[in-house]
Short mmCIF file of C-alpha atoms in Angstrom, two decimals:
data_model
loop_
_atom_site.label_atom_id
_atom_site.label_comp_id
_atom_site.label_asym_id
_atom_site.label_seq_id
_atom_site.Cartn_x
_atom_site.Cartn_y
_atom_site.Cartn_z
CA MET A 397 18.81 24.77 6.55
CA THR A 398 17.72 21.90 4.01
CA ALA A 399 14.77 22.72 1.30
CA LEU A 400 12.50 20.48 2.87
CA SER A 401 13.27 20.93 6.88
CA GLY A 402 9.90 20.32 8.92
CA VAL A 403 8.40 17.67 5.92
CA ARG A 404 7.74 14.61 7.19
CA VAL A 405 7.38 11.53 4.71
CA LEU A 406 6.14 7.83 5.87
CA ASP A 407 8.20 5.43 2.83
CA ILE A 408 5.73 2.25 3.22
CA SER A 409 6.93 1.41 -0.28
CA GLN A 410 9.54 -1.41 -1.42
CA VAL A 411 12.89 -2.62 -3.60
CA LEU A 412 13.06 0.62 -6.00
CA ALA A 413 10.55 3.13 -7.86
CA GLY A 414 8.87 4.10 -3.99
CA PRO A 415 12.12 3.98 -1.73
CA TYR A 416 13.85 5.87 -4.47
CA ALA A 417 11.66 8.79 -4.56
CA ALA A 418 11.29 9.31 -0.46
CA MET A 419 15.41 9.22 -1.15
CA LEU A 420 15.23 11.78 -3.31
CA LEU A 421 12.82 13.86 -0.30
CA ALA A 422 15.09 12.65 1.92
CA ASP A 423 18.58 14.04 0.46
CA LEU A 424 16.40 17.46 0.75
CA GLY A 425 15.99 17.19 3.97
CA ALA A 426 12.82 15.11 4.95
CA ASP A 427 12.26 13.61 7.77
CA VAL A 428 11.49 10.11 6.05
CA ILE A 429 10.19 6.81 7.86
CA LYS A 430 10.79 4.36 6.53
CA VAL A 431 8.24 1.54 7.17
CA GLU A 432 9.02 -2.38 6.73
CA ALA A 433 7.16 -5.73 7.85
CA PRO A 434 8.61 -7.01 11.04
CA GLY A 435 11.04 -10.01 10.44
CA HIS A 436 12.13 -10.00 6.38
CA GLY A 437 11.38 -5.93 5.72
CA ASP A 438 11.62 -4.35 2.53
CA HIS A 439 12.23 -7.20 0.18
CA SER A 440 15.39 -5.46 -1.49
CA ARG A 441 17.04 -6.91 2.21
CA GLN A 442 17.47 -10.22 0.12
CA MET A 443 18.31 -8.71 -3.11
CA ALA A 444 22.28 -8.71 -4.60
CA PRO A 445 24.65 -7.59 -4.47
CA ARG A 446 25.92 -8.20 -0.70
CA VAL A 447 27.59 -5.99 0.88
CA ALA A 448 27.63 -8.45 3.96
CA ASP A 449 26.30 -11.33 5.28
CA ASN A 450 23.47 -9.99 6.52
CA VAL A 451 23.20 -6.03 4.09
CA SER A 452 21.75 -6.20 0.76
CA GLY A 453 23.87 -3.48 -1.43
CA ALA A 454 20.38 -2.64 -2.92
CA TYR A 455 18.67 -1.87 -0.42
CA LEU A 456 21.42 0.46 0.85
CA ALA A 457 21.68 2.41 -2.74
CA VAL A 458 18.23 3.88 -2.39
CA ASN A 459 17.42 3.84 1.68
CA ARG A 460 20.25 6.49 2.97
CA ASN A 461 19.13 8.95 4.88
CA LYS A 462 15.95 7.51 6.40
CA ARG A 463 14.48 6.16 9.96
CA GLY A 464 13.51 2.68 10.07
CA VAL A 465 10.73 1.75 11.95
CA ALA A 466 8.98 -2.47 11.55
CA ILE A 467 5.27 -2.14 11.82
CA ASP A 468 3.17 -5.84 11.17
CA LEU A 469 0.37 -3.58 9.03
CA LYS A 470 -1.92 -6.43 9.47
CA ASP A 471 -2.21 -6.22 12.90
CA GLU A 472 -5.37 -3.90 13.91
CA ARG A 473 -1.97 -2.09 16.66
CA GLY A 474 0.10 -2.21 13.65
CA ARG A 475 -2.48 -0.28 11.95
CA GLY A 476 -3.73 1.93 14.60
CA LEU A 477 0.84 3.19 15.21
CA LEU A 478 1.03 3.76 11.64
CA HIS A 479 -2.58 5.76 11.80
CA ARG A 480 -0.89 7.94 14.20
CA LEU A 481 2.56 8.70 12.37
CA ALA A 482 -0.20 9.87 9.16
CA GLU A 483 -1.64 11.66 11.67
CA THR A 484 1.63 14.29 12.03
CA SER A 485 2.66 13.69 8.48
CA ASP A 486 3.18 15.14 5.50
CA ILE A 487 3.83 13.08 2.87
CA VAL A 488 2.35 8.60 2.66
CA ILE A 489 4.01 7.21 -0.53
CA GLU A 490 3.33 2.90 -1.24
CA ASN A 491 3.57 1.00 -3.90
CA PHE A 492 1.18 -1.74 -3.34
CA ARG A 493 -0.94 -3.23 -6.59
CA PRO A 494 -4.47 -1.13 -6.28
CA GLY A 495 -6.94 -2.20 -3.26
CA VAL A 496 -3.96 -3.26 -1.42
CA ALA A 497 -3.67 0.23 0.73
CA ALA A 498 -6.96 0.09 1.23
CA ARG A 499 -7.53 -3.19 2.53
CA LEU A 500 -4.39 -2.35 5.29
CA GLY A 501 -6.40 0.86 5.79
CA ILE A 502 -3.48 2.89 4.26
CA ASP A 503 -4.79 4.07 1.06
CA TYR A 504 -5.52 7.62 0.75
CA ALA A 505 -9.36 7.66 1.82
CA THR A 506 -8.59 6.08 5.34
CA LEU A 507 -5.41 8.48 5.68
CA SER A 508 -6.64 11.47 4.53
CA ALA A 509 -9.46 11.60 6.89
CA LEU A 510 -6.77 11.59 10.05
CA ASN A 511 -4.84 14.21 8.23
CA PRO A 512 -6.62 16.44 5.29
CA ARG A 513 -3.51 18.32 4.67
CA LEU A 514 -1.63 14.67 3.70
CA ILE A 515 -0.45 14.08 0.53
CA HIS A 516 -0.62 10.67 -0.50
CA CYS A 517 1.84 9.17 -3.47
CA SER A 518 0.75 5.52 -4.89
CA ILE A 519 2.78 3.86 -7.64
CA SER A 520 2.33 0.78 -9.33
CA GLY A 521 2.41 -0.51 -12.60
CA PHE A 522 -0.14 0.61 -14.21
CA GLY A 523 -1.73 3.23 -12.20
CA GLN A 524 -4.85 3.28 -9.48
CA SER A 525 -7.57 3.03 -12.84
CA GLY A 526 -8.09 1.90 -15.68
CA PRO A 527 -8.29 -2.67 -17.23
CA TYR A 528 -4.78 -3.68 -16.21
CA ALA A 529 -4.57 -1.37 -12.86
CA PRO A 530 -4.70 -4.95 -10.71
CA ARG A 531 -1.61 -5.97 -12.35
CA GLY A 532 1.68 -6.40 -11.04
CA GLY A 533 4.26 -3.93 -11.59
CA PHE A 534 7.51 -5.05 -13.36
CA ASP A 535 10.16 -3.01 -15.11
CA LEU A 536 11.07 -5.10 -17.64
CA VAL A 537 7.28 -5.68 -18.31
CA ALA A 538 6.52 -2.01 -18.50
CA GLN A 539 9.01 -1.36 -21.07
CA GLY A 540 7.71 -4.07 -23.54
CA MET A 541 4.06 -2.44 -23.11
CA ALA A 542 5.03 1.23 -23.26
CA GLY A 543 7.15 0.71 -26.48
CA LEU A 544 10.46 1.02 -25.39
CA MET A 545 11.91 -2.42 -26.66
CA SER A 546 10.52 -2.06 -29.54
CA VAL A 547 13.06 1.04 -29.96
CA THR A 548 16.14 -0.35 -28.34
CA GLY A 549 18.41 -2.42 -29.78
CA GLU A 550 20.50 -2.80 -33.05
CA PRO A 551 18.20 -2.63 -35.65
CA GLY A 552 16.79 -6.33 -37.12
CA GLY A 553 18.03 -7.77 -33.71
CA PRO A 554 15.74 -9.05 -30.62
CA PRO A 555 13.93 -6.96 -27.89
CA VAL A 556 16.49 -4.92 -25.69
CA LYS A 557 15.62 -3.35 -22.59
CA CYS A 558 17.36 -0.69 -21.77
CA GLY A 559 20.44 -0.93 -19.07
CA VAL A 560 19.25 0.32 -16.17
CA PRO A 561 15.47 -0.03 -14.33
CA ILE A 562 14.50 3.03 -15.93
CA THR A 563 10.43 2.91 -15.61
CA ASP A 564 11.27 2.18 -11.64
CA LEU A 565 13.33 4.99 -11.41
CA GLY A 566 11.12 7.10 -13.89
CA SER A 567 8.58 6.32 -11.91
CA GLY A 568 10.30 7.54 -8.60
CA LEU A 569 11.05 11.13 -10.35
CA PHE A 570 8.06 11.11 -11.35
CA ALA A 571 6.59 10.80 -7.70
CA THR A 572 9.07 13.27 -6.63
CA TYR A 573 8.21 15.86 -8.97
CA GLY A 574 3.81 14.97 -8.29
CA ILE A 575 4.58 15.24 -4.47
CA LEU A 576 6.35 18.69 -4.26
CA ALA A 577 3.68 20.12 -7.14
CA ALA A 578 1.43 18.93 -4.41
CA LEU A 579 3.32 20.60 -0.94
CA ALA A 580 3.26 23.74 -3.44
CA ALA A 581 -0.73 23.17 -3.73
CA ARG A 582 -1.08 22.84 -0.45
CA GLU A 583 0.64 26.43 0.56
CA ARG A 584 -2.87 27.79 -1.44
CA THR A 585 -5.62 25.47 -0.52
CA GLY A 586 -5.03 24.56 2.93
CA ARG A 587 -5.36 20.14 1.71
CA GLY A 588 -3.29 17.49 0.54
CA GLN A 589 -4.18 15.53 -2.48
CA GLN A 590 -3.53 11.78 -4.53
CA VAL A 591 0.11 11.35 -6.40
CA ASP A 592 -1.16 8.87 -8.70
CA THR A 593 1.53 7.21 -11.61
CA SER A 594 3.03 4.13 -12.52
CA LEU A 595 5.18 2.42 -14.46
CA PHE A 596 3.75 2.16 -17.65
CA GLU A 597 2.68 5.66 -18.05
CA THR A 598 6.11 6.37 -17.35
CA GLY A 599 7.57 3.84 -20.08
CA LEU A 600 5.23 5.97 -22.52
CA GLY A 601 6.28 9.57 -21.10
CA LEU A 602 9.77 8.85 -21.73
CA GLY A 603 9.18 7.58 -25.23
CA VAL A 604 8.32 11.65 -26.27
CA TRP A 605 9.96 11.35 -29.55
CA GLU A 606 8.91 7.75 -30.55
CA ALA A 607 5.28 9.45 -29.74
CA VAL A 608 5.16 12.46 -31.88
CA GLU A 609 7.49 10.32 -34.77
CA TYR A 610 4.18 8.85 -34.97
CA PHE A 611 1.84 11.31 -34.18
CA HIS A 612 3.01 13.17 -37.15
CA THR A 613 3.78 10.97 -39.76
CA GLY A 614 1.91 7.16 -39.26
CA ALA A 615 5.60 5.41 -39.03
CA THR A 616 6.47 2.87 -36.93
CA SER A 617 9.87 3.49 -34.64
CA GLN A 618 12.26 1.26 -35.04
CA PRO A 619 15.83 0.43 -32.96
CA THR A 620 17.69 2.52 -34.01
CA GLY A 621 21.49 1.24 -32.18
CA SER A 622 23.62 4.00 -30.75
CA ALA A 623 21.84 6.09 -32.92
CA HIS A 624 19.39 9.00 -32.79
CA ARG A 625 15.99 8.84 -34.76
CA LEU A 626 16.14 12.38 -35.23
CA GLY A 627 19.57 13.59 -36.43
CA ALA A 628 22.97 11.91 -37.75
CA PRO A 629 25.85 11.54 -37.17
CA TYR A 630 24.83 11.59 -34.09
CA GLN A 631 26.05 7.67 -32.34
CA ALA A 632 29.04 5.83 -31.30
CA PHE A 633 31.90 5.09 -34.26
CA ARG A 634 34.16 2.63 -34.30
CA CYS A 635 37.80 3.23 -34.13
CA LEU A 636 41.20 1.41 -33.53
CA ASP A 637 41.14 0.02 -30.23
CA GLY A 638 37.06 0.67 -29.52
CA HIS A 639 34.22 2.39 -30.00
CA PHE A 640 33.65 6.37 -29.01
CA THR A 641 30.05 9.09 -29.49
CA VAL A 642 29.70 11.13 -31.51
CA GLY A 643 26.70 14.43 -32.16
CA ALA A 644 27.96 16.37 -35.38
CA ASP A 645 23.93 16.29 -36.41
CA GLY A 646 23.75 20.28 -36.91
CA ASP A 647 24.87 22.40 -39.27
CA ARG A 648 27.97 23.77 -37.40
CA HIS A 649 29.31 20.85 -36.39
CA TRP A 650 28.75 18.48 -39.02
CA PRO A 651 31.49 19.96 -41.16
CA ARG A 652 33.83 20.51 -38.52
CA PHE A 653 33.58 16.97 -37.82
CA CYS A 654 34.05 15.68 -41.63
CA GLU A 655 36.83 17.80 -41.49
CA VAL A 656 39.17 16.00 -38.42
CA ILE A 657 38.62 13.20 -39.91
CA GLY A 658 39.93 14.02 -43.43
CA ARG A 659 36.76 14.34 -45.08
CA PRO A 660 35.60 17.92 -46.04
CA ASP A 661 33.82 16.50 -49.03
CA LEU A 662 31.15 14.66 -46.89
CA PRO A 663 29.20 18.00 -46.14
CA GLY A 664 28.87 18.34 -50.72
CA ASP A 665 27.27 15.09 -50.84
CA PRO A 666 24.35 15.46 -51.98
CA ARG A 667 23.41 11.69 -49.95
CA PHE A 668 24.97 13.07 -46.69
CA GLY A 669 24.32 17.32 -47.01
CA THR A 670 20.96 17.79 -44.82
CA ASN A 671 20.49 16.69 -41.84
CA ALA A 672 16.99 14.68 -43.31
CA ASP A 673 19.89 13.27 -46.64
CA ARG A 674 22.18 12.27 -43.86
CA LEU A 675 19.07 10.36 -42.08
CA ALA A 676 18.02 8.78 -45.36
CA ASN A 677 21.35 7.09 -45.77
CA LEU A 678 22.42 6.40 -42.83
CA PRO A 679 24.26 3.37 -43.10
CA ASP A 680 26.20 4.85 -45.97
CA LEU A 681 27.55 7.82 -43.51
CA VAL A 682 28.28 5.15 -41.15
CA GLU A 683 30.21 3.74 -43.84
CA GLN A 684 32.26 6.22 -44.82
CA ILE A 685 32.92 7.52 -41.38
CA GLU A 686 34.32 4.92 -39.93
CA ALA A 687 36.68 3.92 -43.03
CA GLN A 688 38.43 6.89 -41.15
CA THR A 689 37.16 6.78 -37.42
CA SER A 690 38.83 3.06 -37.12
CA THR A 691 42.30 3.81 -38.58
CA ARG A 692 43.50 5.99 -35.21
CA THR A 693 42.63 5.12 -31.48
CA ARG A 694 39.80 6.56 -29.05
CA ASP A 695 41.84 9.06 -27.47
CA GLU A 696 43.47 10.38 -30.75
CA TRP A 697 40.47 11.08 -32.29
CA LEU A 698 38.53 12.55 -28.63
CA GLU A 699 41.39 14.61 -28.83
CA ARG A 700 40.86 16.01 -31.88
CA LEU A 701 36.90 16.81 -31.64
CA GLU A 702 37.65 18.49 -28.37
CA ALA A 703 40.01 21.08 -29.74
CA ALA A 704 37.83 21.56 -32.49
CA GLY A 705 34.61 21.81 -30.64
CA VAL A 706 32.81 18.74 -31.76
CA PRO A 707 30.52 17.31 -29.35
CA ALA A 708 32.14 13.72 -28.59
CA GLY A 709 32.99 11.61 -25.68
CA PRO A 710 34.01 7.76 -24.39
CA ILE A 711 31.89 5.20 -23.87
CA ASN A 712 33.10 4.25 -20.11
CA THR A 713 32.05 1.07 -18.27
CA VAL A 714 30.96 2.16 -14.20
CA PRO A 715 34.23 2.04 -12.55
CA GLU A 716 35.28 4.46 -15.36
CA ALA A 717 32.33 6.70 -14.84
CA LEU A 718 33.05 6.64 -11.47
CA SER A 719 36.26 7.47 -10.92
CA ASP A 720 35.98 10.31 -13.78
CA PRO A 721 37.41 13.53 -12.32
CA HIS A 722 34.83 15.53 -13.72
CA THR A 723 31.99 12.98 -11.37
CA ARG A 724 34.37 13.77 -8.16
CA ALA A 725 34.22 17.48 -8.50
CA ARG A 726 30.62 17.44 -9.52
CA ASN A 727 30.40 15.12 -6.18
CA MET A 728 28.71 12.29 -7.09
CA VAL A 729 30.77 10.13 -5.30
CA VAL A 730 30.19 10.60 -1.74
CA ASP A 731 31.52 8.65 1.89
CA VAL A 732 28.35 7.76 4.15
CA GLU A 733 29.14 5.94 7.48
CA HIS A 734 27.42 2.43 8.06
CA ASP A 735 26.15 1.53 11.64
CA THR A 736 28.23 -2.00 11.15
CA LEU A 737 29.61 -1.91 8.62
CA GLY A 738 31.61 1.71 8.72
CA PRO A 739 32.66 3.75 5.67
CA LEU A 740 30.66 2.99 2.29
CA LYS A 741 30.88 4.48 -0.89
CA ALA A 742 27.38 6.05 -2.03
CA LEU A 743 26.59 8.46 -5.14
CA GLY A 744 26.15 12.24 -4.26
CA PRO A 745 23.23 14.24 -5.11
CA VAL A 746 22.19 15.02 -8.80
CA VAL A 747 20.48 18.22 -8.57
CA LYS A 748 22.96 20.70 -7.00
CA LEU A 749 20.91 23.53 -4.91
CA SER A 750 22.82 27.23 -4.06
CA GLU A 751 20.73 27.83 -0.55
CA THR A 752 19.82 24.46 0.90
CA PRO A 753 21.84 21.71 -0.64
CA ALA A 754 20.79 18.01 -0.61
CA GLU A 755 23.63 16.31 0.99
CA VAL A 756 23.76 12.16 2.30
CA ARG A 757 23.78 12.30 5.78
CA THR A 758 23.11 8.84 7.07
CA ALA A 759 23.41 5.46 5.76
CA ALA A 760 19.86 3.43 4.91
CA PRO A 761 18.66 2.28 8.79
CA GLY A 762 18.55 -1.39 9.92
CA LEU A 763 15.53 -2.76 10.07
CA GLY A 764 13.47 -1.43 12.99
CA GLN A 765 16.50 0.39 13.90
CA HIS A 766 14.95 3.67 14.63
CA THR A 767 10.81 1.42 16.10
CA ASP A 768 11.82 3.46 20.03
CA GLU A 769 12.69 6.30 19.08
CA VAL A 770 9.88 7.09 16.37
CA PHE A 771 7.19 5.98 18.14
CA GLY A 772 8.66 7.84 21.99
CA GLN A 773 7.99 10.78 20.27
CA LEU A 774 5.00 9.97 19.54
CA GLY A 775 3.87 9.74 22.76
CA VAL A 776 4.04 5.16 23.19
CA ASP A 777 5.10 4.87 26.78
CA ALA A 778 8.45 2.55 26.89
CA ASP A 779 6.56 -0.67 28.18
CA THR A 780 3.66 -0.41 25.47
CA ILE A 781 6.91 -0.56 23.09
CA ASP A 782 8.29 -3.98 24.65
CA GLY A 783 4.23 -5.51 24.50
CA LEU A 784 3.95 -5.03 21.05
CA ARG A 785 7.73 -6.24 20.21
CA ARG A 786 7.01 -9.12 22.22
CA ASP A 787 3.63 -9.57 19.82
CA ALA A 788 5.65 -9.35 16.81
CA VAL A 789 3.19 -6.04 16.00
CA VAL A 790 6.45 -4.00 15.66
CA ALA A 791 10.25 -5.15 16.17
#
C-alpha cells in the first residue's frame, strides 16, 4: 500500500517546479500522467546534462515514477482527450503563464466544471493575480525580486544567487503542501479547489528571518557569507587544509567550542560573552577563532569537536555528499532501471513513512511512451489513436 494509492495526477507542467511537485506525489504512489506536446515535449528534454544523445539528465531528475502521453493541446481533439483524462483525475498541475491555461481550455474554471472534485494547482512566476501576474517565471528573477539575492554572498560583495534553484524547488514543495491540504479538505467537503502558488511568493516565504528582522527592528538584512544573522559563531571557519562549519552560538556549545580550540578565555571577554555581543563584534570573533583553527586540519578539528559534542561538519562537494556512508544508509541514492539506458542512479525519497513509504519505481518516461496505454484505458479504440497519431494530435 502507498500513501496516495488510487490518486491520479495530470502533470501538464514543464522544466522544474511543476514536474518536481508531481514527482513527489508519484513517489508517494499517485498515478501521475505527464502530458507533453508532440515533437519537442518538456523543455527540459533539451537541457544539459546529456545522459545520452537523446536523453536529458535534467528531465530524468524530476519525472520518475510517471507515465507519459503526448497531446497537442492546441488541437480541439487533443483538448478533448485531456478533458476526458481530467474527468477521471484528482489533481492537475500546470505552470503556464496566467491566461495561457484558459486559452488552452485547461484552466480551473473549465476543468472543475467537468469534475467538481478536481484539485487544480497553478504554479507561476508571480501568481494568478496582482500587477506582475503576466510575467514569466524564472528562478533567478524571483530570487532577486524576493530579496534573497540581497542577503546572499559575502559582505560588500556583488549579488549572489543561491547555488540551487531555491524558488523553483521551493515552489514545488509549497505546491505539494497545498495539494495535500486540498485533498484533506476534499475528504470533508467533497469538492476540489484551486491551489495557486508562485516562485516570487516562495522567495518571500523563505526569507522568514530577514522579514522578521525588518518588521521588528526596521533594519535591512545584509549578506553575511556563511554566517548566521541571528547567532554566532555559526559559520564556516578556515583550517589548515580548507574550511569546516561550526554551530556553537548557544550558551551550552560556545564554552565547549572555546575549550576545544584552546581559547577558554573567550567567553569571559566582554566582546564575546553573550550572543548579542558576539554578533556585534563578529569580525573580531572570527579573527580570534581562525587564528586557532588555521593551525590544524579539518579532520583533526571535526574529530575533537565531535568528541566534545559541538555541532560541526565538513563542507562536502556534491560527489562527497552523495558517497557519504550516511547518505547510503538513509537510501538517498537508489538505482532505477531505464527502458533504453539500463540502470541509472537517482536521489531517493527525502521523507520516510513507516507504513506507506515513498519509493522510486520507474525512470522518467519517453515522450508519449504510454499514450496507447493511457487512452486505451479511457476506452479510446486503437484505430482512433492511430488516426490521431497520423494527424500529430498525439505521439
